[in-house]
mmCIF file of C-alpha atoms and ligand atoms in Angstrom:
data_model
loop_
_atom_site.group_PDB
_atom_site.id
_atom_site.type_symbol
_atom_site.label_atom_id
_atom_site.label_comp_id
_atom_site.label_asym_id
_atom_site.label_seq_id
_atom_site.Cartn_x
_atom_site.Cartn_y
_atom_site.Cartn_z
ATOM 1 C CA UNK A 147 33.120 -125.049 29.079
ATOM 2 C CA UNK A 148 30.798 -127.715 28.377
ATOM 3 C CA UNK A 149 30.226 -128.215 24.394
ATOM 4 C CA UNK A 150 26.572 -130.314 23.752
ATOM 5 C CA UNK A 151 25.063 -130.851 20.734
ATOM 6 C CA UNK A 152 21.164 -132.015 21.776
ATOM 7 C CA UNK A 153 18.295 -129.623 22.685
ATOM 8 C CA UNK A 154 18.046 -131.563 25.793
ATOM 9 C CA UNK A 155 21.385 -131.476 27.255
ATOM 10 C CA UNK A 156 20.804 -127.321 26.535
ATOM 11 C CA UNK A 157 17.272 -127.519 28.645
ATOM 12 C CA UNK A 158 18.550 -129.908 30.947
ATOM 13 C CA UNK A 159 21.337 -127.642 31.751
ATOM 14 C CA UNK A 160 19.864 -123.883 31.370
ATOM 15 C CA UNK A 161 17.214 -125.349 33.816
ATOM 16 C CA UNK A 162 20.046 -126.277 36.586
ATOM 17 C CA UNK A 163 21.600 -122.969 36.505
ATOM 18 C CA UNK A 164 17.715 -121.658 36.212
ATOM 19 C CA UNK A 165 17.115 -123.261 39.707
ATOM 20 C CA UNK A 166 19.969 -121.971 41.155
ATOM 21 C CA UNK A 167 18.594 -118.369 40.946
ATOM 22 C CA UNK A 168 21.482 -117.512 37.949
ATOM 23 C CA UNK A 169 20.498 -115.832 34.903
ATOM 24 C CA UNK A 170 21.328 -116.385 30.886
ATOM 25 C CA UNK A 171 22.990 -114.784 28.414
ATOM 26 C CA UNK A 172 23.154 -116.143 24.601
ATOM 27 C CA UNK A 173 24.887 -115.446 21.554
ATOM 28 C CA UNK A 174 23.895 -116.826 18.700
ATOM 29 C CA UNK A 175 26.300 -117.550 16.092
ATOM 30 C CA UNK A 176 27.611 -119.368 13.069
ATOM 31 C CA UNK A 177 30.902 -119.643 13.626
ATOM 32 C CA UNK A 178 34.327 -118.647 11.844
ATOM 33 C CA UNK A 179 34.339 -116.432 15.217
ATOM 34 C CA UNK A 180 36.562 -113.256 14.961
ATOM 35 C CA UNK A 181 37.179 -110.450 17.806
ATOM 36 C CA UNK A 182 33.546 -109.051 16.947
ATOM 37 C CA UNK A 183 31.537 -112.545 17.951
ATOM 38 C CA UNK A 184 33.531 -112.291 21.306
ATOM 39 C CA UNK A 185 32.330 -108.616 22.029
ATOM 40 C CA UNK A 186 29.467 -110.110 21.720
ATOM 41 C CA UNK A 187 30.094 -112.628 24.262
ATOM 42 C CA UNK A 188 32.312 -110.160 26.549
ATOM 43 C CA UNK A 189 28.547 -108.027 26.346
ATOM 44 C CA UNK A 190 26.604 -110.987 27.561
ATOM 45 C CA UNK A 191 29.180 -111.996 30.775
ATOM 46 C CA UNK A 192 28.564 -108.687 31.622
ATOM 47 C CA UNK A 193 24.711 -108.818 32.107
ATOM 48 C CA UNK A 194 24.822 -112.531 32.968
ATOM 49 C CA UNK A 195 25.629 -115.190 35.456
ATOM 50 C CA UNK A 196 26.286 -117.400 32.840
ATOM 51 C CA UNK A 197 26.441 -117.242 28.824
ATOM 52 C CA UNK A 198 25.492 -119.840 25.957
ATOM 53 C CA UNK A 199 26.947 -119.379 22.389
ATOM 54 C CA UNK A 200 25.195 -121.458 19.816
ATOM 55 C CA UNK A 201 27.383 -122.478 16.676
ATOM 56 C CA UNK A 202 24.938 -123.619 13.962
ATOM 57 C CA UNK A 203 25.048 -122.571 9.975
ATOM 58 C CA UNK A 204 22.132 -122.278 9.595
ATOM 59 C CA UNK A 205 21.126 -123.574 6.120
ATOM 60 C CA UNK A 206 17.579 -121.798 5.815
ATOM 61 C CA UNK A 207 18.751 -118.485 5.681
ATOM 62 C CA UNK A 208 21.281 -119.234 2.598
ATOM 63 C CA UNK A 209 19.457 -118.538 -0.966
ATOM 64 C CA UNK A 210 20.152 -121.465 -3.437
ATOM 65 C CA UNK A 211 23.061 -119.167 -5.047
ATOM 66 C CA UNK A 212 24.729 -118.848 -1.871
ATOM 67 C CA UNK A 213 27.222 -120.455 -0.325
ATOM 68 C CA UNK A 214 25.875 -122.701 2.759
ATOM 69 C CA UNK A 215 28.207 -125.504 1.594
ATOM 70 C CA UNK A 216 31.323 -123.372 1.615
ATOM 71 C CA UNK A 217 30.956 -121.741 4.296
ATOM 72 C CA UNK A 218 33.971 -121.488 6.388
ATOM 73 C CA UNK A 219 33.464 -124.150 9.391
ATOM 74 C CA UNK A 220 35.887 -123.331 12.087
ATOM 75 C CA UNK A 221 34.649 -125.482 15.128
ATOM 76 C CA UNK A 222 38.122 -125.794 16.868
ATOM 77 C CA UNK A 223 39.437 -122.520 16.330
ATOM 78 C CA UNK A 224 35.893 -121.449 17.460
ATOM 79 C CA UNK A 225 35.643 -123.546 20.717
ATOM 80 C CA UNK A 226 39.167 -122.559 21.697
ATOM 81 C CA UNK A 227 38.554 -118.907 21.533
ATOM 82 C CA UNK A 228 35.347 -119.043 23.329
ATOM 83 C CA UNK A 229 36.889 -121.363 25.967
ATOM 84 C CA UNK A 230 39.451 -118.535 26.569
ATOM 85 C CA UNK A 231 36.464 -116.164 27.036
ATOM 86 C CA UNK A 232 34.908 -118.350 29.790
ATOM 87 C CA UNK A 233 31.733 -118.872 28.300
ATOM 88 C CA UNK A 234 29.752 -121.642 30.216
ATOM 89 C CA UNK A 235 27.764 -123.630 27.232
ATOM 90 C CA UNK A 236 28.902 -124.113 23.654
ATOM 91 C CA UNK A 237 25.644 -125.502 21.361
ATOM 92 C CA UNK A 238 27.016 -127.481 18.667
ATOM 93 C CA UNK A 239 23.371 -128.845 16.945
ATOM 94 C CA UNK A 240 23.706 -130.610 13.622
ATOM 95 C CA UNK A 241 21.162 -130.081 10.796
ATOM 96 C CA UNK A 242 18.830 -132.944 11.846
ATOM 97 C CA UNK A 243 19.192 -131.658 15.523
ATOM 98 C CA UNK A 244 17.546 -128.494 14.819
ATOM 99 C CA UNK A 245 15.048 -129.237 11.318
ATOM 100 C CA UNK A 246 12.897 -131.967 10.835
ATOM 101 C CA UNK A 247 14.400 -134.562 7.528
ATOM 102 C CA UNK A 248 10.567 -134.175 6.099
ATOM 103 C CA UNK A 249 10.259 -131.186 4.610
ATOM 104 C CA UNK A 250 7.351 -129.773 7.019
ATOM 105 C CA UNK A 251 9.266 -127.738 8.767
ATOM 106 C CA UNK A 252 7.127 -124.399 10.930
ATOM 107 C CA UNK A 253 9.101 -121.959 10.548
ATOM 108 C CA UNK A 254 8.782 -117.863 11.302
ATOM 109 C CA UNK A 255 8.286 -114.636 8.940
ATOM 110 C CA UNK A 256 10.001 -111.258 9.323
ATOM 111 C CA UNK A 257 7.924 -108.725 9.277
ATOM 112 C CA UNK A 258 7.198 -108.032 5.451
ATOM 113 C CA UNK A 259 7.913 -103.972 6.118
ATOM 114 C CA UNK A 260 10.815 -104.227 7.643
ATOM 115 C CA UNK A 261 11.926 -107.299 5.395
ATOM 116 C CA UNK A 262 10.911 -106.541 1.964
ATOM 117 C CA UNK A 263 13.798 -103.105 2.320
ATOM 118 C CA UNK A 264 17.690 -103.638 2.041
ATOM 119 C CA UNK A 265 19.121 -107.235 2.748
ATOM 120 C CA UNK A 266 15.914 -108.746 2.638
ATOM 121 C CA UNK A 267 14.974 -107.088 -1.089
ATOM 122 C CA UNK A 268 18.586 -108.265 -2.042
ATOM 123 C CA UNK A 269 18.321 -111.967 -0.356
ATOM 124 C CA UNK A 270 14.793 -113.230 -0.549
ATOM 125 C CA UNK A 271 13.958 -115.537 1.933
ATOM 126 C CA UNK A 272 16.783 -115.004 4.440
ATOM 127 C CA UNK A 273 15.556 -113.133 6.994
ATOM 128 C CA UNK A 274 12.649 -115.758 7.510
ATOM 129 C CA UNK A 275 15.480 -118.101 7.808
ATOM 130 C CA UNK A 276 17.065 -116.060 10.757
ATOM 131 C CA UNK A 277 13.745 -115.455 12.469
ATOM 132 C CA UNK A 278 12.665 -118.874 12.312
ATOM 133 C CA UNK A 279 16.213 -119.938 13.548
ATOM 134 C CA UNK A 280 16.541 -117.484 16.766
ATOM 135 C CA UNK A 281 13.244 -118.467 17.546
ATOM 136 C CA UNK A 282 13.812 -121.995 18.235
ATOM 137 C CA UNK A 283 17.428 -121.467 19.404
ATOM 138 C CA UNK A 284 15.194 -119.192 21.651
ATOM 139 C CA UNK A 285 12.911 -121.969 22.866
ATOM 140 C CA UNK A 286 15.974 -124.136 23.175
ATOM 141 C CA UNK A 287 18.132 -121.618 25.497
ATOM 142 C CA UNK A 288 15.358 -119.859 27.564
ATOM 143 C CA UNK A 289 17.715 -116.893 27.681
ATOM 144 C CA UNK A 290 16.887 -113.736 29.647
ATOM 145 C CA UNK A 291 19.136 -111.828 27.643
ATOM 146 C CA UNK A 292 20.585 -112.106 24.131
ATOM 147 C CA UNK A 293 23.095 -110.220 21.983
ATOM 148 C CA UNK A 294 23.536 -109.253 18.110
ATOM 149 C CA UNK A 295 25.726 -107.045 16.677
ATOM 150 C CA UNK A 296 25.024 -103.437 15.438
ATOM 151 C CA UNK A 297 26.636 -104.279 12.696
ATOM 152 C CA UNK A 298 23.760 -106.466 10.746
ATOM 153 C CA UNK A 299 21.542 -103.634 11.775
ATOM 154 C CA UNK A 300 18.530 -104.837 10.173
ATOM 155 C CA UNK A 301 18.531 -108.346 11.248
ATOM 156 C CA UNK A 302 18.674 -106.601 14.736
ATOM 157 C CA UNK A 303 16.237 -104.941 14.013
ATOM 158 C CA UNK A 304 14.021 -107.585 13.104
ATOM 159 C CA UNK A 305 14.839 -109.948 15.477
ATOM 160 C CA UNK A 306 14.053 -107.088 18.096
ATOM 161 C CA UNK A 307 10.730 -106.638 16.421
ATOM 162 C CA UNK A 308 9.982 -110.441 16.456
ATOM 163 C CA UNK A 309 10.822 -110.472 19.787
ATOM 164 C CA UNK A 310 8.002 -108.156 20.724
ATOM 165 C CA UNK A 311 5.319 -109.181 18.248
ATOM 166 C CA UNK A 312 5.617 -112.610 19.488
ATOM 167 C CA UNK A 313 5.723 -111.904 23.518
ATOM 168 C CA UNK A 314 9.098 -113.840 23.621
ATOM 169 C CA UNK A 315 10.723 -112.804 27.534
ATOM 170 C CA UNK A 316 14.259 -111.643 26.173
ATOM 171 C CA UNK A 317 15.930 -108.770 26.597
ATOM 172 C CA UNK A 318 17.736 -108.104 23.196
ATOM 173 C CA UNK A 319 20.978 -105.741 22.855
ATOM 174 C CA UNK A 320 22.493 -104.112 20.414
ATOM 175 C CA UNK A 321 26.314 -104.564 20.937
ATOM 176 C CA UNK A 322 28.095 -102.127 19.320
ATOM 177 C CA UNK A 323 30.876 -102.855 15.952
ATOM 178 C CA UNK A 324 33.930 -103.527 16.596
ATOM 179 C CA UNK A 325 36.523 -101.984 14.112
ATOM 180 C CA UNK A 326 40.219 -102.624 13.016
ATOM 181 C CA UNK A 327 42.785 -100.022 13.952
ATOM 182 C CA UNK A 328 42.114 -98.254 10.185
ATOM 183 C CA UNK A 329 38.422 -98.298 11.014
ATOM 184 C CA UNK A 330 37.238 -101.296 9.066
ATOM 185 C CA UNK A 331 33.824 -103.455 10.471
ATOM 186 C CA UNK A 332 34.936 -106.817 11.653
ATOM 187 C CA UNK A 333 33.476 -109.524 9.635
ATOM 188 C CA UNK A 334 33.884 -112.815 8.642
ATOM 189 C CA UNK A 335 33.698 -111.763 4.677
ATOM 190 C CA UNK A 336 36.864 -109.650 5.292
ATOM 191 C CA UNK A 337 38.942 -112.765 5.202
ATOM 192 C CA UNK A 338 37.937 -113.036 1.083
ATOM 193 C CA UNK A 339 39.945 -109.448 0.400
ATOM 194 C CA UNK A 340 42.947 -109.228 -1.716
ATOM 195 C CA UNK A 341 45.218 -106.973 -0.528
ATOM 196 C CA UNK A 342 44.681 -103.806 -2.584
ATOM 197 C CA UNK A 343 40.945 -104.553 -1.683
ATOM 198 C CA UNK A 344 41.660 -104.578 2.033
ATOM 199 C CA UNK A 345 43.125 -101.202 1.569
ATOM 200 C CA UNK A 346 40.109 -99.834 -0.089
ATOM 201 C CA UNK A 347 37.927 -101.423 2.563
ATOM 202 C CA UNK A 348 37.886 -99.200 5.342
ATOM 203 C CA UNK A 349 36.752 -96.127 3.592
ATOM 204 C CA UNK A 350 33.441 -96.981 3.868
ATOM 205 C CA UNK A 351 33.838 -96.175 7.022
ATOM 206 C CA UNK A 352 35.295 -92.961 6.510
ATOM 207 C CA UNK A 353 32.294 -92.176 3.542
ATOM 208 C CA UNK A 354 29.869 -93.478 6.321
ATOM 209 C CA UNK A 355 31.280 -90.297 9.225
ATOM 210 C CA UNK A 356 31.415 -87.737 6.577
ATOM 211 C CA UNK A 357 27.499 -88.113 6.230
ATOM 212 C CA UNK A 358 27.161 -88.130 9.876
ATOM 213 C CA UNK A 359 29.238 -85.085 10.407
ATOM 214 C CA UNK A 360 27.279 -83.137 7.062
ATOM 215 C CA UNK A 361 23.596 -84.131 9.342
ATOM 216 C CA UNK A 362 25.216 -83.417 12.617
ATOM 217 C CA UNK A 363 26.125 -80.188 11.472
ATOM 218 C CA UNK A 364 22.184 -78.811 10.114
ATOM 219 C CA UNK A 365 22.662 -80.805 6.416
ATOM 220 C CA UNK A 366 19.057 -82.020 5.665
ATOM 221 C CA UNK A 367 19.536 -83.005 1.827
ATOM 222 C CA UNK A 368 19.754 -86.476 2.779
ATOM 223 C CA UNK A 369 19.118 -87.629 -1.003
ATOM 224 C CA UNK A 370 22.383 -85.167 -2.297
ATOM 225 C CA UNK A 371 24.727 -86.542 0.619
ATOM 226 C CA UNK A 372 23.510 -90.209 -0.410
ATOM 227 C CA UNK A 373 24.547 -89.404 -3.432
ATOM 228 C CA UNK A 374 27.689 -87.767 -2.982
ATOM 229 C CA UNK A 375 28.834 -90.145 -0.859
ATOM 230 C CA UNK A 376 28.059 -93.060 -3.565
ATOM 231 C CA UNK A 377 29.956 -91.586 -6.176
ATOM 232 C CA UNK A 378 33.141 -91.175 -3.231
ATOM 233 C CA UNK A 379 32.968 -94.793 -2.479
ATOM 234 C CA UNK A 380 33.423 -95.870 -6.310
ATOM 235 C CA UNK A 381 36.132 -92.966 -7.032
ATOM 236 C CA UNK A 382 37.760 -94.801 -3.966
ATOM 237 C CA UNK A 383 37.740 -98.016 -5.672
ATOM 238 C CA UNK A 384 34.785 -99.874 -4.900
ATOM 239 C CA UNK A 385 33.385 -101.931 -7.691
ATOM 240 C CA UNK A 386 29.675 -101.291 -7.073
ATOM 241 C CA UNK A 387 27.362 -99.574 -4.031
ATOM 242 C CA UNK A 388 24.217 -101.906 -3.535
ATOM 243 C CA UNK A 389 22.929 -98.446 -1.827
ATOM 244 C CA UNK A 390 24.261 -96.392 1.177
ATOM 245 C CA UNK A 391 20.989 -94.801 2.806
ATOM 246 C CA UNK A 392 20.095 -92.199 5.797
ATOM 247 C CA UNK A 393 16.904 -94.075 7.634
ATOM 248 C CA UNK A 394 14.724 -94.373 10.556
ATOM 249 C CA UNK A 395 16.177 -96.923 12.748
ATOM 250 C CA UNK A 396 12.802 -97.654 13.606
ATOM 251 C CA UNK A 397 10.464 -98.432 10.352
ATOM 252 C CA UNK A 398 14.052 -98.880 8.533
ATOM 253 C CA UNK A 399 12.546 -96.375 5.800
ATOM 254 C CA UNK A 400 13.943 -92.495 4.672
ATOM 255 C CA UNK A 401 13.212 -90.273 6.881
ATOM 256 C CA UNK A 402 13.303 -86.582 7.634
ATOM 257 C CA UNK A 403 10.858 -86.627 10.958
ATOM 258 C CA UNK A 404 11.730 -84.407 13.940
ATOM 259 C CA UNK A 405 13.237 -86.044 16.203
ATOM 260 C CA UNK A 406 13.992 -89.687 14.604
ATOM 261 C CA UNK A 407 16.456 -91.625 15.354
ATOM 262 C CA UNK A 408 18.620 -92.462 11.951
ATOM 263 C CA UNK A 409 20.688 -95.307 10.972
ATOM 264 C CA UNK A 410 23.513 -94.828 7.607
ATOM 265 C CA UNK A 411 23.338 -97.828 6.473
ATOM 266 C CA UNK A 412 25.674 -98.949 3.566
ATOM 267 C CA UNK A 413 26.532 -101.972 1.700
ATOM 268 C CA UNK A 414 29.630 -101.600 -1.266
ATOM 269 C CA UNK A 415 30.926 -104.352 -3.383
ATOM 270 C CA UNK A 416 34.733 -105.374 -3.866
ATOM 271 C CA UNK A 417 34.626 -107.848 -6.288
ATOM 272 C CA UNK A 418 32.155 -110.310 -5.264
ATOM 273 C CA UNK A 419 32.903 -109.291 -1.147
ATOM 274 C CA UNK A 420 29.798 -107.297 -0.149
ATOM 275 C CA UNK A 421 31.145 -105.466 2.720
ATOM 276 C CA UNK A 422 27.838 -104.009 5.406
ATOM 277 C CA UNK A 423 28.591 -101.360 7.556
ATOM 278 C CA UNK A 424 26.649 -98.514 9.257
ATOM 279 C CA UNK A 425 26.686 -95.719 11.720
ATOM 280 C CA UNK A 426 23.862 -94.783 14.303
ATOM 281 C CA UNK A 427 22.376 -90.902 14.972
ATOM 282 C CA UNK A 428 20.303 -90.916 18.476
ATOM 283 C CA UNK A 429 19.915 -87.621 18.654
ATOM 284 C CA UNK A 430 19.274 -85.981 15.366
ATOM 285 C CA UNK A 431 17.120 -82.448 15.552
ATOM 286 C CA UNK A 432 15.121 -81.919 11.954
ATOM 287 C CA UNK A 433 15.623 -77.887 12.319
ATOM 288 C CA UNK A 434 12.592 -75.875 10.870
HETATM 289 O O1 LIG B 503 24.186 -113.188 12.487
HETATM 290 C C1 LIG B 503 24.330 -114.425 12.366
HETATM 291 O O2 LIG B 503 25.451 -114.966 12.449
HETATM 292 C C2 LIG B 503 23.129 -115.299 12.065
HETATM 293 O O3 LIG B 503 22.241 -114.641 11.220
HETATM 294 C C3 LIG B 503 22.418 -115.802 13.339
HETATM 295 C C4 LIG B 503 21.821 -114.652 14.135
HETATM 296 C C5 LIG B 503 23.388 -116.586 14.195
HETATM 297 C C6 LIG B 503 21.261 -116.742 12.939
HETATM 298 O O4 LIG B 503 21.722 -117.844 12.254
#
């Protein structure tokens, strides 16, 4: 696996394999990798001749309350896992690798409908920070294909909508979550659960089918199962519900149209541990 840290040494190398007739895969990533990330990466291997993973915490997209600085940096934990994986090319950029030092840094907007709704109401400003950060790690890799996770459903989203608005020539997947045994989403955060907390966790999941199941099965009071299944997550334990919602995977907003696709999206506080998870509907059918 070869580990670089300059944009060059990326082009110079993507470009080689480029020649060659072999196509690209990339997974962007932050690090503190945990069995979802490598999904991720098992996805691209399978659509790619070879695969990049990018490792880069990405400082724009953290608010000024958040917590860039302690952010868990796991860089040889990280590069040993994805070494086991076989992935070709691990990006290592520093700050000044990837952002100008003047303050006059270009960067790239979300689209203000799909960003001024759920994690981009609650954290202003970050989901310019992702788009502006894909897009160069875009320009850097030149991938023909890249993967995010289901799981941060609207940056998917977004990214998948930037991707189109802007002309960029990537394929972009949605890789499905990966779950513990008991059903919780994998995530980095889950590491900051005590554990009484840890056993409260996965019923979010289990609040998140029962609304699936109620619309699957002709349930169109999508407001009265929102709210049912709110007050279920606090009698379960959790400290606060930042909102669990039934909406369009497309504009992201409630919906009751024939035919939509839907997204449950929910987001539940344990102590200060937000904890995202959500569950897909392809094939809901509004009945008149
Ligand atoms: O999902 C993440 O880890 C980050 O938002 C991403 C896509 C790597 C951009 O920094």
């Amino acid at each position: 696996m070869l580990k670089v840290e300059t944009v060059q040494e990326v082009r110079d190398q993507v470009a080689a394999w480029k020649k060659q007739g072999l196509t690209v895969g990339f997974v962007p990533t932050m690090g503190n990798l945990h069995e979802g990330h490598l999904s991720l990466v098992t996805n691209a291997k399978k659509q790619t001749d070879k695969v990049v993973v990018s490792i880069f915490v990405n400082p724009l997209q953290f608010g000024p309350d958040e917590d860039f600085e302690r952010y868990p940096r796991t860089l040889d934990q990280d590069c040993e896992k994805l070494e086991k994986q076989k992935v070709d090319l691990v990006f290592l950029p520093s700050v000044g690798e990837m952002y100008s030092q003047d303050g006059m840094n270009t960067t790239v907007k979300a689209p203000e409908a799909l960003n001024s709704l759920w994690e981009g109401a609650e954290r202003p400003g970050h989901f310019d920070g992702v788009t502006t950060v894909v897009t160069k790690l875009f320009n850097i890799v030149q991938p023909n294909v890249a993967v995010f996770g289901q799981k941060d459903f609207q940056q998917w989203r977004i990214i998948r909508k930037m991707t189109y608005d802007l002309c960029l020539p990537i394929t972009i997947i949605k890789a499905p979550i990966e779950r513990d045994k008991d059903g919780l989403a994998l995530s980095s955060r889950n590491q900051y659960l005590s554990e009484s907390q840890r056993k409260i966790a996965p019923k979010l999941f289990v609040v998140l089918q029962d609304i699936v199941a109620a619309i699957k099965s002709g349930n169109e009071l999508f407001v009265n199962l929102e709210d049912i299944a709110k007050k279920q997550l606090l009698a379960h334990g959790f400290d606060e519900v930042d909102y669990i919602k039934i909406v369009s995977q497309d504009t992201l907003k409630p919906t009751q149209e024939q035919e939509a696709k839907l997204v449950v999206m929910a987001v539940a506080r344990l102590g200060s541990t937000r904890l995202l998870d959500n569950i897909c509907i392809d094939d809901f059918k509004h009945i008149d």
